[in-house]
PDB file of C-alpha atoms in Angstrom:
ATOM      1  CA  MET A   1       0.005   0.044  -0.006  1.00 73.00           C
ATOM      2  CA  THR A   2       1.428   3.389  -1.101  1.00 82.00           C
ATOM      3  CA  GLU A   3       1.669   6.248   1.397  1.00 83.00           C
ATOM      4  CA  GLU A   4      -1.085   8.170  -0.356  1.00 88.00           C
ATOM      5  CA  LYS A   5      -3.404   5.037  -0.153  1.00 88.00           C
ATOM      6  CA  ARG A   6      -2.426   4.373   3.370  1.00 87.00           C
ATOM      7  CA  THR A   7      -3.424   7.992   4.294  1.00 91.00           C
ATOM      8  CA  PHE A   8      -6.724   7.789   2.420  1.00 93.00           C
ATOM      9  CA  TYR A   9      -7.463   4.412   4.084  1.00 94.00           C
ATOM     10  CA  PHE A  10      -6.891   5.797   7.546  1.00 93.00           C
ATOM     11  CA  VAL A  11      -9.086   8.857   6.811  1.00 95.00           C
ATOM     12  CA  MET A  12     -11.939   6.717   5.516  1.00 95.00           C
ATOM     13  CA  LYS A  13     -11.485   4.320   8.475  1.00 96.00           C
ATOM     14  CA  ARG A  14     -11.916   7.136  10.895  1.00 97.00           C
ATOM     15  CA  ILE A  15     -15.093   8.368   9.244  1.00 97.00           C
ATOM     16  CA  ILE A  16     -16.511   4.885   9.237  1.00 96.00           C
ATOM     17  CA  ASP A  17     -15.535   4.411  12.900  1.00 97.00           C
ATOM     18  CA  VAL A  18     -17.388   7.621  13.855  1.00 97.00           C
ATOM     19  CA  ILE A  19     -20.562   6.743  11.827  1.00 97.00           C
ATOM     20  CA  PHE A  20     -20.809   3.189  13.011  1.00 95.00           C
ATOM     21  CA  SER A  21     -19.861   3.766  16.569  1.00 96.00           C
ATOM     22  CA  LEU A  22     -22.510   6.392  16.960  1.00 97.00           C
ATOM     23  CA  ILE A  23     -25.280   4.248  15.217  1.00 96.00           C
ATOM     24  CA  GLY A  24     -24.008   1.229  17.269  1.00 95.00           C
ATOM     25  CA  LEU A  25     -24.370   2.975  20.647  1.00 96.00           C
ATOM     26  CA  ILE A  26     -27.832   4.038  19.870  1.00 96.00           C
ATOM     27  CA  ILE A  27     -28.958   0.692  18.599  1.00 96.00           C
ATOM     28  CA  THR A  28     -27.307  -1.296  21.420  1.00 95.00           C
ATOM     29  CA  LEU A  29     -28.346   0.939  24.284  1.00 96.00           C
ATOM     30  CA  PRO A  30     -31.265  -1.325  25.278  1.00 96.00           C
ATOM     31  CA  VAL A  31     -28.860  -4.404  25.332  1.00 95.00           C
ATOM     32  CA  ILE A  32     -26.368  -2.437  27.632  1.00 95.00           C
ATOM     33  CA  VAL A  33     -29.249  -1.516  29.917  1.00 96.00           C
ATOM     34  CA  VAL A  34     -30.549  -5.075  30.084  1.00 96.00           C
ATOM     35  CA  PHE A  35     -27.155  -6.691  30.792  1.00 95.00           C
ATOM     36  CA  SER A  36     -26.334  -3.937  33.199  1.00 94.00           C
ATOM     37  CA  ILE A  37     -29.224  -4.887  35.304  1.00 94.00           C
ATOM     38  CA  LEU A  38     -28.341  -8.640  35.129  1.00 94.00           C
ATOM     39  CA  ILE A  39     -24.695  -7.913  36.072  1.00 94.00           C
ATOM     40  CA  LYS A  40     -25.923  -5.839  39.140  1.00 92.00           C
ATOM     41  CA  LEU A  41     -28.360  -8.593  40.145  1.00 91.00           C
ATOM     42  CA  GLU A  42     -25.736 -11.425  39.993  1.00 88.00           C
ATOM     43  CA  THR A  43     -22.866  -9.813  41.794  1.00 87.00           C
ATOM     44  CA  PRO A  44     -22.246  -6.546  43.687  1.00 88.00           C
ATOM     45  CA  GLY A  45     -20.066  -3.913  42.258  1.00 88.00           C
ATOM     46  CA  PRO A  46     -20.029  -1.471  39.326  1.00 92.00           C
ATOM     47  CA  VAL A  47     -21.640  -2.345  35.977  1.00 93.00           C
ATOM     48  CA  PHE A  48     -18.962  -1.021  33.932  1.00 94.00           C
ATOM     49  CA  PHE A  49     -15.294  -2.106  33.939  1.00 91.00           C
ATOM     50  CA  LEU A  50     -12.804   0.692  33.460  1.00 94.00           C
ATOM     51  CA  GLN A  51      -9.101  -0.006  33.025  1.00 93.00           C
ATOM     52  CA  GLU A  52      -6.074   1.852  31.611  1.00 95.00           C
ATOM     53  CA  ARG A  53      -4.711   0.575  28.312  1.00 96.00           C
ATOM     54  CA  VAL A  54      -1.979   1.629  25.850  1.00 96.00           C
ATOM     55  CA  GLY A  55      -3.174   2.971  22.551  1.00 95.00           C
ATOM     56  CA  LEU A  56      -1.757   4.388  19.351  1.00 95.00           C
ATOM     57  CA  ASN A  57       1.927   5.389  19.687  1.00 94.00           C
ATOM     58  CA  GLY A  58       1.917   4.392  23.428  1.00 93.00           C
ATOM     59  CA  ARG A  59      -0.822   6.856  24.527  1.00 95.00           C
ATOM     60  CA  TYR A  60      -2.681   5.748  27.550  1.00 96.00           C
ATOM     61  CA  PHE A  61      -6.491   5.820  27.773  1.00 97.00           C
ATOM     62  CA  THR A  62      -9.294   4.254  29.826  1.00 97.00           C
ATOM     63  CA  ILE A  63     -11.203   1.337  28.200  1.00 96.00           C
ATOM     64  CA  ILE A  64     -14.805   0.792  28.937  1.00 96.00           C
ATOM     65  CA  LYS A  65     -16.459  -2.702  29.159  1.00 95.00           C
ATOM     66  CA  LEU A  66     -19.399  -4.376  30.738  1.00 94.00           C
ATOM     67  CA  ARG A  67     -18.027  -6.160  33.814  1.00 92.00           C
ATOM     68  CA  SER A  68     -17.713  -9.916  33.255  1.00 90.00           C
ATOM     69  CA  MET A  69     -15.787 -10.739  36.394  1.00 85.00           C
ATOM     70  CA  GLY A  70     -16.503 -10.265  40.177  1.00 76.00           C
ATOM     71  CA  ALA A  71     -15.554  -6.857  41.437  1.00 68.00           C
ATOM     72  CA  ASP A  72     -12.744  -8.369  43.363  1.00 64.00           C
ATOM     73  CA  ALA A  73     -11.227 -10.242  40.490  1.00 59.00           C
ATOM     74  CA  GLU A  74      -7.859  -8.602  40.916  1.00 60.00           C
ATOM     75  CA  LYS A  75      -7.597  -8.447  44.691  1.00 58.00           C
ATOM     76  CA  ASN A  76      -4.429 -10.647  44.389  1.00 60.00           C
ATOM     77  CA  GLY A  77      -2.927  -8.473  41.654  1.00 58.00           C
ATOM     78  CA  ALA A  78      -3.132  -8.203  37.751  1.00 58.00           C
ATOM     79  CA  LYS A  79      -3.610 -11.603  36.087  1.00 58.00           C
ATOM     80  CA  TRP A  80      -3.653 -12.570  32.353  1.00 53.00           C
ATOM     81  CA  ALA A  81      -7.117 -13.968  31.348  1.00 57.00           C
ATOM     82  CA  GLU A  82      -7.191 -17.682  30.864  1.00 56.00           C
ATOM     83  CA  LYS A  83      -9.488 -20.329  29.476  1.00 58.00           C
ATOM     84  CA  ASN A  84     -12.315 -21.198  31.898  1.00 60.00           C
ATOM     85  CA  ASP A  85     -11.213 -18.337  34.015  1.00 70.00           C
ATOM     86  CA  PRO A  86     -12.763 -18.913  37.508  1.00 72.00           C
ATOM     87  CA  ARG A  87     -13.089 -15.264  37.974  1.00 80.00           C
ATOM     88  CA  VAL A  88     -15.614 -14.944  35.289  1.00 86.00           C
ATOM     89  CA  THR A  89     -19.339 -14.788  36.479  1.00 89.00           C
ATOM     90  CA  LYS A  90     -22.262 -16.664  34.786  1.00 90.00           C
ATOM     91  CA  ILE A  91     -23.521 -13.551  32.981  1.00 90.00           C
ATOM     92  CA  GLY A  92     -19.891 -12.611  32.392  1.00 90.00           C
ATOM     93  CA  ALA A  93     -19.234 -15.954  30.559  1.00 89.00           C
ATOM     94  CA  PHE A  94     -22.229 -15.239  28.290  1.00 91.00           C
ATOM     95  CA  ILE A  95     -21.392 -11.631  27.385  1.00 90.00           C
ATOM     96  CA  ARG A  96     -17.720 -12.665  26.836  1.00 86.00           C
ATOM     97  CA  LYS A  97     -18.842 -15.453  24.470  1.00 83.00           C
ATOM     98  CA  THR A  98     -21.105 -13.255  22.506  1.00 85.00           C
ATOM     99  CA  ARG A  99     -18.723 -10.103  22.859  1.00 85.00           C
ATOM    100  CA  ILE A 100     -21.502  -8.151  24.413  1.00 91.00           C
ATOM    101  CA  ASP A 101     -19.029  -7.018  27.047  1.00 92.00           C
ATOM    102  CA  GLU A 102     -17.210  -5.094  24.360  1.00 91.00           C
ATOM    103  CA  ILE A 103     -20.158  -2.895  23.263  1.00 94.00           C
ATOM    104  CA  PRO A 104     -19.403   0.007  25.535  1.00 96.00           C
ATOM    105  CA  GLN A 105     -16.020   0.486  23.779  1.00 96.00           C
ATOM    106  CA  LEU A 106     -17.946   1.985  20.977  1.00 97.00           C
ATOM    107  CA  TRP A 107     -17.548   5.104  23.063  1.00 97.00           C
ATOM    108  CA  ASN A 108     -13.775   4.739  22.949  1.00 97.00           C
ATOM    109  CA  VAL A 109     -14.036   4.374  19.227  1.00 97.00           C
ATOM    110  CA  LEU A 110     -16.315   7.517  18.876  1.00 97.00           C
ATOM    111  CA  VAL A 111     -13.851   9.722  20.833  1.00 97.00           C
ATOM    112  CA  GLY A 112     -10.894   8.430  18.783  1.00 96.00           C
ATOM    113  CA  GLU A 113      -9.108   6.299  21.216  1.00 97.00           C
ATOM    114  CA  MET A 114      -9.870   3.122  19.457  1.00 97.00           C
ATOM    115  CA  SER A 115     -11.057   1.850  16.033  1.00 97.00           C
ATOM    116  CA  LEU A 116     -13.607  -0.841  15.289  1.00 96.00           C
ATOM    117  CA  VAL A 117     -10.918  -3.116  13.881  1.00 96.00           C
ATOM    118  CA  GLY A 118      -7.412  -3.274  15.168  1.00 95.00           C
ATOM    119  CA  PRO A 119      -5.055  -5.040  17.616  1.00 94.00           C
ATOM    120  CA  ARG A 120      -6.735  -5.401  21.192  1.00 91.00           C
ATOM    121  CA  PRO A 121      -5.110  -2.891  23.518  1.00 93.00           C
ATOM    122  CA  GLU A 122      -3.069  -4.122  26.490  1.00 92.00           C
ATOM    123  CA  ARG A 123      -2.423  -2.803  29.928  1.00 93.00           C
ATOM    124  CA  PRO A 124       0.660  -0.727  30.491  1.00 93.00           C
ATOM    125  CA  MET A 125       2.286  -3.431  32.737  1.00 91.00           C
ATOM    126  CA  PHE A 126       1.653  -6.234  30.295  1.00 91.00           C
ATOM    127  CA  THR A 127       2.811  -4.124  27.209  1.00 91.00           C
ATOM    128  CA  ALA A 128       6.146  -3.597  29.017  1.00 90.00           C
ATOM    129  CA  GLN A 129       6.393  -7.187  30.189  1.00 92.00           C
ATOM    130  CA  PHE A 130       5.552  -8.719  26.794  1.00 92.00           C
ATOM    131  CA  ASN A 131       7.931  -6.400  25.035  1.00 89.00           C
ATOM    132  CA  ASP A 132      10.694  -7.679  27.147  1.00 91.00           C
ATOM    133  CA  GLU A 133       9.774 -11.345  26.469  1.00 92.00           C
ATOM    134  CA  ILE A 134       8.671 -10.954  22.864  1.00 92.00           C
ATOM    135  CA  PRO A 135      10.966  -8.718  20.678  1.00 89.00           C
ATOM    136  CA  GLY A 136       8.910  -6.096  18.723  1.00 89.00           C
ATOM    137  CA  PHE A 137       5.723  -6.499  20.717  1.00 91.00           C
ATOM    138  CA  VAL A 138       5.229  -2.636  20.777  1.00 90.00           C
ATOM    139  CA  GLU A 139       4.918  -2.769  17.048  1.00 90.00           C
ATOM    140  CA  ARG A 140       1.308  -3.345  17.778  1.00 91.00           C
ATOM    141  CA  LEU A 141       1.152   0.371  18.851  1.00 93.00           C
ATOM    142  CA  LYS A 142       1.781   1.446  15.190  1.00 92.00           C
ATOM    143  CA  VAL A 143      -1.956   1.306  14.489  1.00 94.00           C
ATOM    144  CA  LYS A 144      -4.952   2.331  16.578  1.00 96.00           C
ATOM    145  CA  PRO A 145      -6.230  -0.479  18.868  1.00 96.00           C
ATOM    146  CA  GLY A 146      -9.634  -2.080  17.984  1.00 95.00           C
ATOM    147  CA  ILE A 147     -12.738  -3.609  19.558  1.00 93.00           C
ATOM    148  CA  THR A 148     -12.117  -6.654  17.322  1.00 92.00           C
ATOM    149  CA  GLY A 149      -9.231  -7.823  15.369  1.00 92.00           C
ATOM    150  CA  TRP A 150      -7.506 -10.643  13.501  1.00 93.00           C
ATOM    151  CA  ALA A 151      -6.237 -12.091  16.739  1.00 90.00           C
ATOM    152  CA  GLN A 152      -9.738 -12.155  18.239  1.00 85.00           C
ATOM    153  CA  ILE A 153     -11.459 -14.028  15.342  1.00 87.00           C
ATOM    154  CA  ASN A 154      -8.556 -16.439  15.015  1.00 86.00           C
ATOM    155  CA  GLY A 155      -7.717 -16.963  18.732  1.00 76.00           C
ATOM    156  CA  GLY A 156      -9.879 -15.563  21.468  1.00 66.00           C
ATOM    157  CA  TYR A 157      -9.394 -14.620  25.019  1.00 62.00           C
ATOM    158  CA  ASP A 158      -7.148 -17.354  26.080  1.00 69.00           C
ATOM    159  CA  ILE A 159      -4.282 -17.333  23.458  1.00 81.00           C
ATOM    160  CA  SER A 160      -0.786 -16.664  24.531  1.00 86.00           C
ATOM    161  CA  PRO A 161       0.743 -13.247  24.187  1.00 88.00           C
ATOM    162  CA  ARG A 162       3.112 -14.549  21.595  1.00 90.00           C
ATOM    163  CA  GLU A 163       0.298 -16.048  19.539  1.00 90.00           C
ATOM    164  CA  LYS A 164      -1.523 -12.788  19.802  1.00 89.00           C
ATOM    165  CA  PHE A 165       1.423 -10.828  18.599  1.00 91.00           C
ATOM    166  CA  THR A 166       1.914 -13.116  15.574  1.00 92.00           C
ATOM    167  CA  LEU A 167      -1.637 -12.547  14.516  1.00 94.00           C
ATOM    168  CA  ASP A 168      -1.537  -8.749  15.187  1.00 94.00           C
ATOM    169  CA  LYS A 169       1.636  -8.521  13.265  1.00 94.00           C
ATOM    170  CA  TYR A 170      -0.101 -10.276  10.353  1.00 94.00           C
ATOM    171  CA  TYR A 171      -2.960  -7.711  10.427  1.00 95.00           C
ATOM    172  CA  ILE A 172      -0.546  -4.750  10.596  1.00 94.00           C
ATOM    173  CA  GLN A 173       1.518  -6.086   7.627  1.00 93.00           C
ATOM    174  CA  HIS A 174      -1.541  -6.821   5.511  1.00 93.00           C
ATOM    175  CA  ILE A 175      -3.926  -3.978   6.726  1.00 93.00           C
ATOM    176  CA  SER A 176      -6.427  -3.115   4.055  1.00 94.00           C
ATOM    177  CA  PRO A 177     -10.240  -2.416   3.774  1.00 94.00           C
ATOM    178  CA  SER A 178     -10.904  -5.988   2.585  1.00 95.00           C
ATOM    179  CA  LEU A 179      -9.105  -7.433   5.634  1.00 96.00           C
ATOM    180  CA  ASP A 180     -11.080  -5.107   7.870  1.00 96.00           C
ATOM    181  CA  LEU A 181     -14.390  -6.135   6.276  1.00 95.00           C
ATOM    182  CA  LYS A 182     -13.427  -9.861   6.651  1.00 95.00           C
ATOM    183  CA  ILE A 183     -12.782  -9.350  10.369  1.00 94.00           C
ATOM    184  CA  VAL A 184     -16.067  -7.388  10.838  1.00 93.00           C
ATOM    185  CA  ILE A 185     -18.039 -10.152   9.049  1.00 92.00           C
ATOM    186  CA  LYS A 186     -16.400 -12.973  11.123  1.00 90.00           C
ATOM    187  CA  THR A 187     -17.067 -10.978  14.337  1.00 87.00           C
ATOM    188  CA  VAL A 188     -20.792 -10.554  13.624  1.00 86.00           C
ATOM    189  CA  ILE A 189     -21.024 -14.354  12.910  1.00 85.00           C
ATOM    190  CA  VAL A 190     -19.318 -15.018  16.290  1.00 77.00           C
ATOM    191  CA  CYS A 191     -21.581 -12.539  18.095  1.00 75.00           C
ATOM    192  CA  LEU A 192     -24.723 -14.112  16.617  1.00 77.00           C
ATOM    193  CA  THR A 193     -23.870 -17.704  16.894  1.00 72.00           C
ATOM    194  CA  GLY A 194     -21.071 -18.037  19.431  1.00 63.00           C
ATOM    195  CA  ASN A 195     -19.107 -20.189  17.014  1.00 58.00           C
ATOM    196  CA  GLY A 196     -15.488 -19.489  17.096  1.00 50.00           C
ATOM    197  CA  ALA A 197     -15.667 -17.579  20.380  1.00 47.00           C
ATOM    198  CA  ARG A 198     -13.266 -18.604  22.955  1.00 43.00           C
TER     199      ARG A 198
END
């Protein structure tokens, strides 16, 4: 992709992000309200989960998600999510499988901190740790992080940092409108059917 095409791509991507995040927030508001009530009924604590993440060019921002774990999930310190994570609640397991927990991040997209498609943003401590263990890990910060991405549709929550980086690197090297569209379509299928979600 030439520099001119790359610039046009990112401008158009931002326009699409704004339009679809705004429409998405309006359409999914009832879903957010319903699951907010269910989360509150199942476990005490806040409905939304706020956490500092690392975005484009290393800038920090606060990510917004529906809480899928108990409010005291990290009382013993930060921990990398794993398969069949015991910290995940019953409602949490469902909203993670269907990606409903990610919906509030449409706000992060609307304000320009994230994109609809891109590498998932990591926490500062994990970004630093993984960059020490996996050479080039911070290359993920060359593009804006996304709600969904190549690693999410091909891996899921429980893949290793090294596997995630390999998939994210593929996305960055082959970034294009067609690849973004492919990721979005696969994400919609996962959300509607649960197939492929991990």
